[in-house]
Short mmCIF file of C-alpha atoms in Angstrom, two decimals:
data_model
loop_
_atom_site.label_atom_id
_atom_site.label_comp_id
_atom_site.label_asym_id
_atom_site.label_seq_id
_atom_site.Cartn_x
_atom_site.Cartn_y
_atom_site.Cartn_z
CA ASP A 1 3.09 -16.25 42.99
CA MET A 2 3.39 -14.43 40.36
CA LYS A 3 1.92 -17.06 37.68
CA VAL A 4 -0.05 -17.35 34.72
CA THR A 5 -2.37 -20.50 34.16
CA GLN A 6 -3.81 -21.79 31.02
CA MET A 7 -6.33 -24.67 30.48
CA PRO A 8 -6.11 -26.82 28.86
CA ARG A 9 -2.53 -27.11 27.64
CA TYR A 10 -3.16 -29.84 25.07
CA LEU A 11 -6.37 -29.85 22.84
CA ILE A 12 -7.59 -31.48 19.71
CA LYS A 13 -10.54 -30.64 18.16
CA ARG A 14 -12.47 -31.48 15.00
CA MET A 15 -13.07 -28.58 12.34
CA GLY A 16 -16.22 -26.55 13.00
CA GLU A 17 -16.39 -27.52 16.66
CA ASN A 18 -16.22 -24.91 19.38
CA VAL A 19 -12.79 -23.98 21.32
CA LEU A 20 -12.55 -22.50 24.77
CA LEU A 21 -9.37 -21.53 25.82
CA GLU A 22 -8.85 -20.33 29.42
CA CYS A 23 -6.23 -18.05 31.04
CA GLY A 24 -6.04 -17.02 34.74
CA GLN A 25 -3.40 -14.75 36.36
CA ASP A 26 -2.98 -14.32 40.28
CA MET A 27 -0.76 -10.74 39.91
CA SER A 28 -4.11 -8.36 39.80
CA HIS A 29 -2.68 -7.17 36.72
CA GLU A 30 -5.21 -4.80 34.51
CA THR A 31 -3.98 -5.69 31.06
CA MET A 32 -4.07 -9.23 29.74
CA TYR A 33 -3.34 -10.51 26.22
CA TRP A 34 -3.81 -13.40 23.71
CA TYR A 35 -0.74 -14.61 21.39
CA ARG A 36 -0.73 -17.21 18.88
CA GLN A 37 2.91 -18.89 18.22
CA ASP A 38 3.53 -20.07 14.87
CA PRO A 39 7.22 -21.59 13.34
CA GLY A 40 9.17 -18.48 11.53
CA LEU A 41 6.13 -15.87 12.63
CA GLY A 42 7.19 -15.13 16.04
CA LEU A 43 4.08 -14.21 18.36
CA GLN A 44 1.11 -12.62 16.84
CA LEU A 45 -1.11 -10.49 19.03
CA ILE A 46 -4.98 -11.97 18.85
CA TYR A 47 -6.61 -9.50 21.34
CA ILE A 48 -5.58 -7.31 24.19
CA SER A 49 -7.57 -6.77 27.20
CA TYR A 50 -7.07 -3.57 29.45
CA ASP A 51 -9.49 -4.77 32.17
CA VAL A 52 -12.59 -6.27 32.81
CA ASP A 53 -15.07 -5.88 29.35
CA SER A 54 -12.61 -3.76 27.77
CA ASN A 55 -11.45 -5.76 24.97
CA SER A 56 -9.51 -4.61 21.85
CA GLU A 57 -8.48 -6.36 18.60
CA GLY A 58 -4.80 -7.15 17.99
CA ASP A 59 -3.24 -7.82 14.94
CA ILE A 60 -4.95 -11.05 13.73
CA PRO A 61 -8.34 -11.25 15.88
CA LYS A 62 -10.27 -12.60 12.99
CA GLY A 63 -12.13 -16.02 14.14
CA TYR A 64 -11.32 -15.32 17.30
CA ARG A 65 -13.81 -13.58 20.45
CA VAL A 66 -12.69 -13.03 23.71
CA SER A 67 -13.96 -12.37 27.31
CA ARG A 68 -12.81 -11.02 30.64
CA LYS A 69 -15.80 -10.75 33.16
CA LYS A 70 -13.20 -10.68 35.92
CA ARG A 71 -9.59 -9.17 36.21
CA GLU A 72 -8.23 -12.29 36.94
CA HIS A 73 -9.71 -14.17 33.94
CA PHE A 74 -9.47 -14.30 30.28
CA SER A 75 -10.78 -16.69 28.02
CA LEU A 76 -10.30 -17.04 24.06
CA ILE A 77 -13.01 -18.17 22.07
CA LEU A 78 -12.90 -20.04 18.58
CA ASP A 79 -16.40 -20.34 17.33
CA SER A 80 -16.25 -23.18 14.56
CA ALA A 81 -12.38 -23.96 14.52
CA LYS A 82 -10.27 -23.90 11.27
CA THR A 83 -7.63 -26.19 10.54
CA ASN A 84 -5.33 -22.84 9.88
CA GLN A 85 -6.07 -22.34 13.54
CA THR A 86 -3.64 -25.18 14.68
CA SER A 87 -1.30 -23.35 16.65
CA VAL A 88 -0.11 -22.98 20.41
CA TYR A 89 -1.94 -20.02 22.12
CA PHE A 90 -0.36 -17.69 25.02
CA CYS A 91 -1.61 -16.01 27.66
CA ALA A 92 0.09 -13.17 29.03
CA SER A 93 -0.67 -10.58 31.59
CA SER A 94 1.34 -7.09 32.35
CA LEU A 95 0.61 -4.44 35.00
CA GLY A 96 -0.41 -1.37 32.69
CA ALA A 97 1.05 -0.52 29.45
CA SER A 98 3.01 -2.71 27.28
CA GLY A 99 6.23 -1.08 28.34
CA ASN A 100 6.25 -3.62 31.91
CA THR A 101 6.97 -6.85 31.49
CA LEU A 102 4.64 -9.48 30.07
CA TYR A 103 4.15 -12.64 32.37
CA PHE A 104 3.18 -15.42 30.22
CA GLY A 105 1.45 -18.65 30.60
CA GLU A 106 2.79 -22.14 29.47
CA GLY A 107 0.75 -21.77 26.14
CA SER A 108 -2.31 -23.89 25.06
CA ARG A 109 -1.32 -26.62 22.30
CA LEU A 110 -4.43 -26.81 19.95
CA ILE A 111 -4.68 -29.16 16.87
CA VAL A 112 -7.60 -28.92 14.82
CA VAL A 113 -8.32 -31.59 12.39
CA GLY B 1 4.08 0.22 10.69
CA ASP B 2 5.68 -0.60 13.65
CA SER B 3 8.17 -3.56 13.03
CA VAL B 4 10.87 -5.74 14.81
CA THR B 5 13.22 -7.76 12.27
CA GLN B 6 15.66 -10.89 13.64
CA THR B 7 17.73 -11.79 10.54
CA GLU B 8 18.72 -15.34 11.76
CA GLY B 9 16.28 -17.93 12.25
CA LEU B 10 18.59 -20.19 13.83
CA VAL B 11 22.22 -19.90 15.40
CA THR B 12 24.05 -22.82 15.94
CA LEU B 13 27.50 -22.47 18.68
CA THR B 14 29.69 -24.64 20.35
CA LYS B 15 29.87 -24.14 23.91
CA GLY B 16 32.27 -21.28 25.36
CA LEU B 17 32.14 -19.09 22.10
CA PRO B 18 30.46 -15.51 22.03
CA VAL B 19 27.25 -14.69 20.29
CA MET B 20 25.11 -12.17 18.79
CA LEU B 21 21.59 -12.18 18.08
CA ASN B 22 20.59 -9.30 15.68
CA CYS B 23 17.58 -7.22 16.46
CA THR B 24 16.49 -4.00 14.57
CA TYR B 25 13.47 -2.06 15.26
CA GLN B 26 11.00 0.30 13.16
CA THR B 27 8.62 2.97 15.24
CA THR B 28 7.63 6.25 15.63
CA TYR B 29 7.37 5.98 19.41
CA SER B 30 10.23 6.28 21.53
CA PRO B 31 11.75 2.74 21.60
CA PHE B 32 11.35 0.44 24.54
CA LEU B 33 12.81 -2.72 23.28
CA PHE B 34 12.66 -5.88 25.21
CA TRP B 35 14.23 -9.55 24.90
CA TYR B 36 12.13 -12.59 25.64
CA VAL B 37 13.69 -16.09 26.30
CA GLN B 38 11.52 -19.04 25.75
CA HIS B 39 12.87 -22.79 26.70
CA LEU B 40 11.68 -25.97 25.27
CA ASN B 41 7.63 -26.41 26.35
CA GLU B 42 8.38 -23.42 28.73
CA ALA B 43 6.92 -19.84 28.90
CA PRO B 44 8.72 -17.27 27.55
CA LYS B 45 10.14 -15.11 30.40
CA LEU B 46 11.79 -11.56 29.98
CA LEU B 47 15.62 -11.71 29.93
CA LEU B 48 16.11 -7.65 29.09
CA LYS B 49 14.51 -4.74 28.48
CA SER B 50 15.43 -0.93 27.95
CA SER B 51 14.88 2.14 26.73
CA THR B 52 17.78 4.09 27.31
CA ASP B 53 20.07 5.14 24.12
CA ASN B 54 23.32 3.91 24.34
CA LYS B 55 23.53 2.29 27.94
CA ARG B 56 24.34 -1.29 28.45
CA THR B 57 21.70 -3.76 29.84
CA GLU B 58 22.76 -6.66 31.41
CA HIS B 59 21.23 -10.09 32.85
CA GLN B 60 22.08 -13.45 33.58
CA GLY B 61 25.11 -12.76 31.47
CA PHE B 62 23.24 -11.32 28.14
CA TYR B 63 23.45 -8.01 27.55
CA ALA B 64 22.16 -5.28 24.69
CA THR B 65 22.52 -1.76 24.29
CA LEU B 66 20.09 0.45 22.72
CA HIS B 67 21.31 2.19 20.04
CA LYS B 68 18.43 4.72 18.74
CA SER B 69 21.21 5.80 15.75
CA SER B 70 21.14 2.22 14.12
CA SER B 71 17.75 1.42 15.57
CA SER B 72 19.14 -2.07 17.05
CA PHE B 73 19.33 -3.67 20.22
CA HIS B 74 21.17 -6.87 19.57
CA LEU B 75 21.83 -9.83 22.29
CA GLN B 76 25.10 -10.48 23.08
CA LYS B 77 26.88 -13.30 25.66
CA SER B 78 30.85 -13.77 25.92
CA SER B 79 30.40 -17.37 26.38
CA VAL B 80 27.73 -19.48 25.62
CA GLN B 81 26.37 -22.53 27.91
CA LEU B 82 24.41 -25.70 27.31
CA SER B 83 21.91 -24.31 28.93
CA ASP B 84 21.43 -21.04 26.45
CA SER B 85 19.83 -23.22 23.94
CA ALA B 86 16.54 -21.77 23.58
CA LEU B 87 14.36 -19.67 21.39
CA TYR B 88 14.84 -15.93 21.64
CA PHE B 89 12.56 -13.11 20.81
CA CYS B 90 13.38 -9.39 20.32
CA ALA B 91 10.15 -6.92 20.88
CA SER B 92 9.38 -3.28 20.71
CA VAL B 93 6.43 -1.38 22.33
CA THR B 94 4.43 -0.10 19.30
CA SER B 95 3.66 3.61 18.03
CA SER B 96 0.25 3.60 20.24
CA GLY B 97 2.26 2.97 23.01
CA GLN B 98 -0.28 -0.12 24.02
CA LYS B 99 1.03 -3.23 22.66
CA LEU B 100 4.49 -5.10 21.50
CA VAL B 101 5.12 -6.27 18.56
CA PHE B 102 7.62 -9.26 18.36
CA GLY B 103 10.08 -10.34 15.82
CA GLN B 104 10.01 -13.87 14.35
CA GLY B 105 12.68 -15.41 16.68
CA THR B 106 16.34 -16.80 16.57
CA ILE B 107 16.79 -20.03 17.74
CA LEU B 108 19.82 -20.76 19.54
CA LYS B 109 21.27 -24.32 19.85
CA VAL B 110 24.29 -24.50 21.69
CA TYR B 111 26.36 -27.89 21.45
CA LEU B 112 29.43 -29.12 23.43
#
């Protein structure tokens, strides 16, 4: 059905709490991504995963880690969330390298108070 | 390093008028450029892509031409509709060939 699904869609956490954002795709894409979107900054790459257990830092990895144990599933973890991690997080997948189309999920809005 | 620049943060237009959203890029890789569109509370989705110099690419009434000589990939439409109101991102494959770098985004608002 060519879909990227993110859970949860909305989340409010207290500073210092752990956060788990989950992403699934049904296209058997090798490559998956986590971006954050902030007004005026566009989409910033946090992590990229080339396949199971093959993850690489993006442009802003500090404060985040990821896990990919199955090709169709990619998790973003915030250990001890900070207020400046309040943002909208997008997961995406693509077939192979970035020259191919990215398919995005609908986003997870995280508020850290 | 690699970068994409969108000079307009907000463009407001009356329905039926033409629009051009600017995009310039900087990369040492052979350029591969994209436009993504994000409607309110929706996921970004691909609108156009091109890696061919001086060839016009079209989709859903929008078009863009990659000009390597000026490092540009401006998005145009001859007559905007209310439904075109959205956030538009330009993106380029980075010099490593592994990632995309996105511009800051341009909000297009179309009024009656």
